[in-house]
Coordinates of C-alpha atoms in Angstrom, one line a residue:
M252 CA 103.4 87.3 98.4
S253 CA 99.9 87.3 99.9
I254 CA 97.2 89.1 98.0
F255 CA 96.6 91.3 101.1
E256 CA 100.1 92.7 100.5
Y257 CA 99.5 93.6 96.9
N258 CA 98.8 97.3 97.5
G259 CA 100.5 97.7 101.0
S260 CA 98.9 99.3 104.0
A261 CA 99.2 100.2 107.7
V262 CA 96.3 101.0 109.9
V263 CA 96.2 101.5 113.7
A264 CA 93.6 102.7 116.2
M265 CA 94.3 103.6 119.9
V266 CA 92.1 104.4 122.9
G267 CA 92.6 107.4 125.1
K268 CA 90.7 109.1 127.9
N269 CA 87.2 109.6 126.5
C270 CA 88.8 109.8 123.0
F271 CA 90.3 107.7 120.3
A272 CA 92.8 108.0 117.5
I273 CA 92.9 106.2 114.1
A274 CA 95.8 106.5 111.7
S275 CA 97.0 105.0 108.4
D276 CA 99.8 105.4 105.9
R277 CA 99.2 107.2 102.5
R278 CA 101.0 104.9 100.1
L279 CA 99.2 103.1 97.3
G280 CA 101.4 100.7 95.5
V281 CA 101.4 97.7 93.2
Q282 CA 103.8 95.4 95.0
L283 CA 107.1 97.4 95.2
Q284 CA 106.0 100.1 92.7
T285 CA 104.5 103.2 94.2
I286 CA 101.4 104.5 92.4
A287 CA 100.1 107.3 94.6
T288 CA 101.2 109.0 97.9
D289 CA 97.8 110.4 99.0
F290 CA 95.6 107.3 99.2
Q291 CA 92.8 107.6 101.7
R292 CA 92.3 104.4 103.9
I293 CA 90.3 106.0 106.8
S294 CA 86.7 107.1 106.2
K295 CA 84.2 108.8 108.4
I296 CA 80.9 107.1 108.9
H297 CA 79.6 109.8 111.3
D298 CA 81.2 112.3 113.7
H299 CA 82.0 109.7 116.3
L300 CA 82.7 106.7 114.1
F301 CA 85.5 106.0 111.7
I302 CA 86.7 102.9 109.8
G303 CA 90.1 102.2 108.4
L304 CA 90.4 99.5 105.7
S305 CA 93.7 97.8 104.9
G306 CA 94.0 95.4 102.0
V307 CA 93.4 95.5 98.3
A308 CA 92.5 99.1 97.3
T309 CA 89.6 98.2 94.9
D310 CA 87.9 96.1 97.6
V311 CA 88.6 98.9 100.2
Q312 CA 86.6 101.3 98.1
T313 CA 83.8 98.9 97.2
L314 CA 83.3 97.8 100.8
Y315 CA 83.3 101.4 102.0
Q316 CA 80.6 102.3 99.6
R317 CA 78.5 99.4 100.7
L318 CA 78.9 100.4 104.4
V319 CA 77.9 104.0 103.7
F320 CA 74.8 102.8 101.9
R321 CA 73.8 100.5 104.8
H322 CA 74.5 103.2 107.4
K323 CA 72.3 105.7 105.5
L324 CA 69.5 103.2 105.4
Y325 CA 69.9 102.7 109.1
Q326 CA 69.7 106.5 109.7
L327 CA 66.5 106.7 107.6
R328 CA 64.9 103.9 109.4
E329 CA 66.0 104.6 113.0
E330 CA 66.5 108.4 112.8
R331 CA 69.8 108.1 114.7
D332 CA 73.4 107.3 114.1
M333 CA 74.7 103.7 114.5
K334 CA 76.6 102.8 117.7
P335 CA 80.2 101.6 117.1
E336 CA 79.3 98.1 118.5
T337 CA 76.3 97.8 116.1
F338 CA 78.4 99.0 113.2
A339 CA 81.1 96.4 114.0
C340 CA 78.4 93.7 113.8
L341 CA 77.2 95.1 110.5
V342 CA 80.7 95.0 109.0
S343 CA 81.3 91.5 110.3
A344 CA 78.0 90.3 108.8
I345 CA 78.7 91.9 105.4
L346 CA 82.2 90.3 105.3
Y347 CA 80.9 86.8 106.4
E348 CA 78.2 87.0 103.8
K349 CA 80.9 87.0 101.1
R350 CA 83.1 84.4 102.9
F351 CA 83.4 82.1 99.8
G352 CA 84.7 85.0 97.7
P353 CA 85.7 87.5 100.4
Y354 CA 86.5 91.2 100.2
L355 CA 90.2 91.3 100.5
C356 CA 90.1 93.8 103.4
Q357 CA 90.9 93.9 107.1
P358 CA 88.8 96.6 108.8
V359 CA 89.8 98.6 111.9
I360 CA 86.7 100.3 113.5
A361 CA 87.0 103.1 116.1
G362 CA 84.2 105.1 117.7
L363 CA 82.7 106.7 120.8
G364 CA 79.8 104.8 122.3
E365 CA 77.5 105.6 125.2
D366 CA 78.9 107.9 127.8
D367 CA 81.7 108.8 125.4
K368 CA 83.4 105.4 126.0
P369 CA 85.8 104.6 123.2
F370 CA 85.4 101.4 121.2
I371 CA 88.0 99.8 118.9
C372 CA 88.0 96.5 117.1
T373 CA 89.5 94.9 114.0
M374 CA 88.5 91.8 112.0
D375 CA 89.8 89.5 109.3
S376 CA 88.5 89.3 105.8
I377 CA 85.6 87.0 106.8
G378 CA 84.4 89.1 109.7
A379 CA 86.0 87.4 112.8
K380 CA 86.1 90.3 115.3
E381 CA 89.0 91.0 117.6
L382 CA 88.1 93.5 120.4
A383 CA 90.8 95.4 122.4
K384 CA 90.9 98.0 125.1
D385 CA 94.2 99.6 124.1
F386 CA 95.1 99.4 120.4
V387 CA 94.4 97.4 117.3
V388 CA 96.5 97.2 114.0
S389 CA 96.1 95.8 110.5
G390 CA 98.0 95.8 107.2
T391 CA 101.4 94.8 105.9
A392 CA 103.2 96.8 108.7
S393 CA 101.1 95.1 111.5
E394 CA 104.1 93.3 113.0
S395 CA 106.2 96.4 113.5
L396 CA 103.0 98.3 114.6
Y397 CA 102.4 95.8 117.4
G398 CA 106.0 96.3 118.6
A399 CA 105.9 100.1 118.5
C400 CA 102.4 100.3 120.1
E401 CA 103.4 97.9 122.9
A402 CA 106.4 100.1 123.6
M403 CA 104.7 103.6 123.4
Y404 CA 101.1 103.1 124.5
K405 CA 100.0 104.1 128.0
P406 CA 96.4 104.0 129.3
D407 CA 94.2 107.1 129.7
L408 CA 96.2 109.4 127.4
E409 CA 94.7 112.9 126.7
A410 CA 93.9 113.8 123.1
D411 CA 97.2 115.6 122.4
E412 CA 99.4 112.9 124.0
L413 CA 97.4 110.3 122.1
F414 CA 98.1 112.1 118.8
E415 CA 101.8 112.1 119.5
T416 CA 101.9 108.4 120.5
I417 CA 99.9 107.1 117.5
S418 CA 101.9 109.3 115.1
Q419 CA 105.3 108.1 116.4
A420 CA 104.2 104.5 116.4
L421 CA 102.9 104.7 112.8
L422 CA 105.9 106.5 111.4
S423 CA 108.5 104.3 113.1
S424 CA 106.6 101.2 111.9
V425 CA 106.2 102.1 108.2
D426 CA 109.9 102.8 108.1
R427 CA 110.4 99.0 108.7
D428 CA 108.0 98.0 106.0
C429 CA 108.7 98.6 102.3
L430 CA 105.1 98.2 101.2
S431 CA 103.7 101.0 103.3
G432 CA 104.7 104.5 104.1
W433 CA 104.8 108.0 102.6
G434 CA 103.7 109.7 105.8
G435 CA 100.4 109.2 107.5
H436 CA 96.8 110.4 108.0
V437 CA 95.7 110.8 111.7
Y438 CA 92.3 111.5 113.2
V439 CA 91.9 112.2 116.9
V440 CA 88.2 112.2 118.0
T441 CA 86.9 113.6 121.2
P442 CA 83.2 114.1 122.2
N443 CA 83.4 117.7 121.0
E444 CA 85.8 117.8 118.1
I445 CA 87.6 115.9 115.3
K446 CA 91.3 116.7 114.7
E447 CA 92.7 115.7 111.3
R448 CA 96.4 115.9 110.6
I449 CA 98.6 114.7 107.7
L450 CA 102.1 113.5 108.7
K451 CA 105.0 114.0 106.4
G452 CA 107.1 110.9 105.7
R453 CA 110.9 110.8 105.6
M454 CA 110.7 110.7 101.7
D455 CA 108.6 113.9 101.4

């Protein structure tokens, strides 16, 4: 078993029409033993920027605290919020800096940039970015997430349709992975509002 599979995880982000959605499962486990069913993998950096971290739970929390610290320093210095593209470069640099003893995380970054254009990307544990215009996935359920997203995704979805699509893709994917599951946590972000919803799993 890979160390990235130790706690189990599933994270996915999707692009809609002037909006984006990011979702994760809620299970925290130690291999096949479930420890908690309300683990938070998605974090808000600011109103138009979110990050989801799959991988080892302790590194997820450590990396998130470092990223919040660096973003607050940026806000103090620049007096503005960080653009998603800039934040992706920051995450990549922090991960690559530790490449000889890496954070065991695979981030998914989603945000709204200039002119409310959605931006999503993911990267590996040493910061190699993968940009996409439709969806990105990471975690132990990534193979089934790719299949579900390929089947369900359509371009230029409105916020409500995007929520339904990402929710169905997440729930059907974690059913096929024994290391992730117990429902999901979904954020749908438009220029004017943030919708947060918790999905019930089949086991609830």
